[in-house]
Amino acid sequence: MSRPLVIGPPPADAEALLGTAERAARAAGAMLLERFAGGADAIGQVYSKSTSTDLVSEADMAAERAIRAILAEERPDDAVMGEEGDDTPGTSGRRWIVDPLDGTINYLYGLSAWCVSVACEGLAGVVFDPLSGELFASPVTAGAPATCNGAPIAGRGVSELGQSLLGTGFGYDREIRAAQAPIVAGLLPEVRDVRRIGSAALDLAWCASGRLDAYYEFGVKPWDIAAGVLLCAASGLEVHELAGGPVLPSGILVAPPAIAGELVARVEPPDSAAPDVRSEPTSP
């Protein structure tokens, strides 16, 4: 069964943590934007990861190096988990979880839905969209909203599943996609419509800002969601960990309270037990 993800109030140094996150995200974003404008030659070599369709580029890796350099300078005692690099241990008890380029396939195809996600786990985080210049940030004080470029944001708060614009994503493995297909097919007649953006971090930021009503995805990694779940929780949305099944890995769901339980029941495999996606690595 799913369980709600409980996120505590921002720490006393949330503003400082967000400052570091923003500087790191903007440094990576500037590099990615320059390469994006330069096309394939600037993006550099592209490699396969988990499957032949799961790709990483030299731009991804360069962006992560830029993030890690700022974290090493400003937060040298903190641990770091990044999508493209080795985990770095720390002594402070805090861990940064970073996705230097969420939406790599979009980026490589010249599509605009890609971003940078930088979070101090469970405490503070930002999602930065270099093309639009939008920076989504978690609150700095308890009870405050998440923001986009400093302006408060909030989820739309629909009260009926049939009125919801739903975001989702799919894995790279063929068997996982085959298991995901009947779930979204069953939901499609029951919701306003479905969007597949191709960036989990943007899906979450857009839920937090009311551009989507709800979102779910199986197979997300900690770096996909570490900043986004903080944004959603601060924007009045429920955040649920989704249990997987025999084929499906664990996942995440965010939705307004009025429809969260119904949506969980429709997407989660029966007789499943939810692992903790916050600390256990599990699509772009």
Short mmCIF file of C-alpha atoms in Angstrom, two decimals, residues 50-212:
data_model
loop_
_atom_site.label_atom_id
_atom_site.label_comp_id
_atom_site.label_asym_id
_atom_site.label_seq_id
_atom_site.Cartn_x
_atom_site.Cartn_y
_atom_site.Cartn_z
CA SER A 50 20.47 1.14 -18.54
CA THR A 51 19.05 0.41 -22.02
CA SER A 52 19.76 1.51 -25.58
CA THR A 53 17.08 4.21 -25.23
CA ASP A 54 18.36 5.53 -21.86
CA LEU A 55 20.95 8.11 -22.87
CA VAL A 56 23.45 10.42 -21.24
CA SER A 57 25.54 13.08 -22.94
CA GLU A 58 28.77 14.88 -22.24
CA ALA A 59 26.57 17.90 -21.46
CA ASP A 60 24.90 15.97 -18.59
CA MET A 61 28.25 15.07 -17.11
CA ALA A 62 29.72 18.56 -17.48
CA ALA A 63 26.66 20.05 -15.79
CA GLU A 64 27.01 17.68 -12.85
CA ARG A 65 30.68 18.59 -12.48
CA ALA A 66 29.66 22.26 -12.29
CA ILE A 67 27.14 21.49 -9.53
CA ARG A 68 29.57 19.37 -7.57
CA ALA A 69 32.25 22.07 -7.75
CA ILE A 70 29.93 24.57 -6.05
CA LEU A 71 28.81 22.05 -3.44
CA ALA A 72 32.42 21.14 -2.70
CA GLU A 73 33.25 24.81 -2.18
CA GLU A 74 30.19 25.84 -0.17
CA ARG A 75 29.16 22.57 1.56
CA PRO A 76 32.35 20.51 1.81
CA ASP A 77 31.11 18.38 4.72
CA ASP A 78 27.86 17.29 3.06
CA ALA A 79 27.33 14.06 1.14
CA VAL A 80 26.37 14.22 -2.55
CA MET A 81 24.32 11.84 -4.69
CA GLY A 82 24.19 12.68 -8.40
CA GLU A 83 22.69 10.90 -11.37
CA GLU A 84 25.89 10.88 -13.39
CA GLY A 85 28.64 10.67 -10.77
CA ASP A 86 29.70 8.53 -7.83
CA ASP A 87 28.17 9.12 -4.42
CA THR A 88 30.38 11.31 -2.24
CA PRO A 89 30.27 10.64 1.52
CA GLY A 90 29.96 13.44 4.06
CA THR A 91 30.24 14.03 7.79
CA SER A 92 27.49 16.62 8.39
CA GLY A 93 24.50 14.26 8.22
CA ARG A 94 23.14 16.14 5.21
CA ARG A 95 23.04 14.93 1.63
CA TRP A 96 22.62 16.76 -1.66
CA ILE A 97 20.71 14.95 -4.40
CA VAL A 98 21.22 16.41 -7.86
CA ASP A 99 20.00 15.80 -11.37
CA PRO A 100 22.14 17.95 -13.66
CA LEU A 101 19.81 17.46 -16.64
CA ASP A 102 16.36 16.01 -16.10
CA GLY A 103 14.81 15.41 -19.51
CA THR A 104 17.91 14.33 -21.40
CA ILE A 105 15.96 12.85 -24.31
CA ASN A 106 14.07 16.12 -24.77
CA TYR A 107 17.37 17.99 -24.62
CA LEU A 108 18.97 15.80 -27.26
CA TYR A 109 15.95 16.14 -29.56
CA GLY A 110 15.82 19.92 -29.24
CA LEU A 111 12.61 19.91 -27.18
CA SER A 112 12.15 22.52 -24.48
CA ALA A 113 11.08 20.41 -21.45
CA TRP A 114 14.31 19.90 -19.52
CA CYS A 115 15.68 21.31 -16.30
CA VAL A 116 18.19 21.12 -13.44
CA SER A 117 17.19 19.78 -10.01
CA VAL A 118 19.29 20.43 -6.89
CA ALA A 119 18.13 19.53 -3.37
CA CYS A 120 19.51 19.15 0.11
CA GLU A 121 17.60 15.99 0.93
CA GLY A 122 14.32 16.62 2.74
CA LEU A 123 15.27 20.21 3.59
CA ALA A 124 15.52 22.58 0.62
CA GLY A 125 15.59 22.39 -3.14
CA VAL A 126 15.19 24.11 -6.49
CA VAL A 127 14.12 23.13 -9.98
CA PHE A 128 15.57 25.46 -12.62
CA ASP A 129 14.30 25.73 -16.20
CA PRO A 130 17.08 27.51 -18.12
CA LEU A 131 15.03 28.08 -21.27
CA SER A 132 12.20 29.91 -19.49
CA GLY A 133 14.39 31.34 -16.73
CA GLU A 134 11.99 29.98 -14.10
CA LEU A 135 13.43 28.95 -10.76
CA PHE A 136 11.07 26.97 -8.53
CA ALA A 137 12.18 26.97 -4.89
CA SER A 138 11.01 25.35 -1.68
CA PRO A 139 10.04 27.61 1.28
CA VAL A 140 12.53 29.21 3.65
CA THR A 141 10.12 29.43 6.60
CA ALA A 142 7.53 27.03 8.01
CA GLY A 143 4.08 27.54 6.53
CA ALA A 144 5.35 29.62 3.63
CA PRO A 145 4.58 28.55 0.06
CA ALA A 146 6.96 27.36 -2.59
CA THR A 147 7.87 30.03 -5.12
CA CYS A 148 8.61 30.57 -8.80
CA ASN A 149 11.05 33.43 -9.34
CA GLY A 150 10.14 34.66 -5.88
CA ALA A 151 6.35 34.66 -6.38
CA PRO A 152 4.22 32.25 -4.31
CA ILE A 153 2.82 29.22 -6.12
CA ALA A 154 0.13 26.67 -5.22
CA GLY A 155 -1.47 23.56 -6.68
CA ARG A 156 -4.84 23.94 -8.36
CA GLY A 157 -6.73 21.87 -5.81
CA VAL A 158 -9.30 20.16 -8.04
CA SER A 159 -11.92 18.16 -6.17
CA GLU A 160 -12.83 15.54 -8.81
CA LEU A 161 -10.59 13.11 -10.64
CA GLY A 162 -12.56 13.71 -13.82
CA GLN A 163 -11.51 17.37 -13.80
CA SER A 164 -7.80 16.70 -13.37
CA LEU A 165 -5.02 17.20 -15.89
CA LEU A 166 -2.70 14.31 -15.09
CA GLY A 167 1.02 14.03 -15.73
CA THR A 168 2.95 10.77 -15.90
CA GLY A 169 6.09 9.20 -17.30
CA PHE A 170 7.35 5.85 -18.51
CA GLY A 171 10.43 3.73 -17.95
CA TYR A 172 13.01 2.68 -20.51
CA ASP A 173 12.71 -1.06 -20.01
CA ARG A 174 10.21 -2.77 -22.34
CA GLU A 175 8.70 -4.95 -19.60
CA ILE A 176 8.17 -1.96 -17.32
CA ARG A 177 6.48 -0.01 -20.12
CA ALA A 178 4.21 -2.97 -20.81
CA ALA A 179 3.13 -2.90 -17.15
CA GLN A 180 2.66 0.88 -17.19
CA ALA A 181 0.50 0.92 -20.34
CA PRO A 182 -2.73 -0.57 -18.90
CA ILE A 183 -2.58 1.82 -15.92
CA VAL A 184 -2.57 4.96 -18.04
CA ALA A 185 -5.07 3.39 -20.49
CA GLY A 186 -7.47 2.82 -17.61
CA LEU A 187 -7.05 6.39 -16.36
CA LEU A 188 -7.40 8.14 -19.71
CA PRO A 189 -11.22 7.92 -19.91
CA GLU A 190 -11.54 9.02 -16.26
CA VAL A 191 -9.52 12.28 -16.25
CA ARG A 192 -9.57 15.57 -18.17
CA ASP A 193 -6.46 14.52 -20.10
CA VAL A 194 -2.97 13.07 -19.68
CA ARG A 195 0.37 14.74 -20.35
CA ARG A 196 3.75 13.04 -20.73
CA ILE A 197 6.30 15.84 -20.43
CA GLY A 198 9.50 13.78 -20.22
CA SER A 199 10.96 15.39 -17.09
CA ALA A 200 9.83 14.24 -13.66
CA ALA A 201 11.30 17.30 -11.94
CA LEU A 202 9.32 19.62 -14.23
CA ASP A 203 6.18 17.52 -13.77
CA LEU A 204 6.47 18.07 -10.03
CA ALA A 205 7.28 21.78 -10.33
CA TRP A 206 4.32 22.23 -12.67
CA CYS A 207 2.01 20.41 -10.24
CA ALA A 208 3.24 22.72 -7.49
CA SER A 209 2.47 25.75 -9.67
CA GLY A 210 -0.91 24.53 -10.93
CA ARG A 211 0.03 23.74 -14.52
CA LEU A 212 -0.79 20.10 -13.85
#
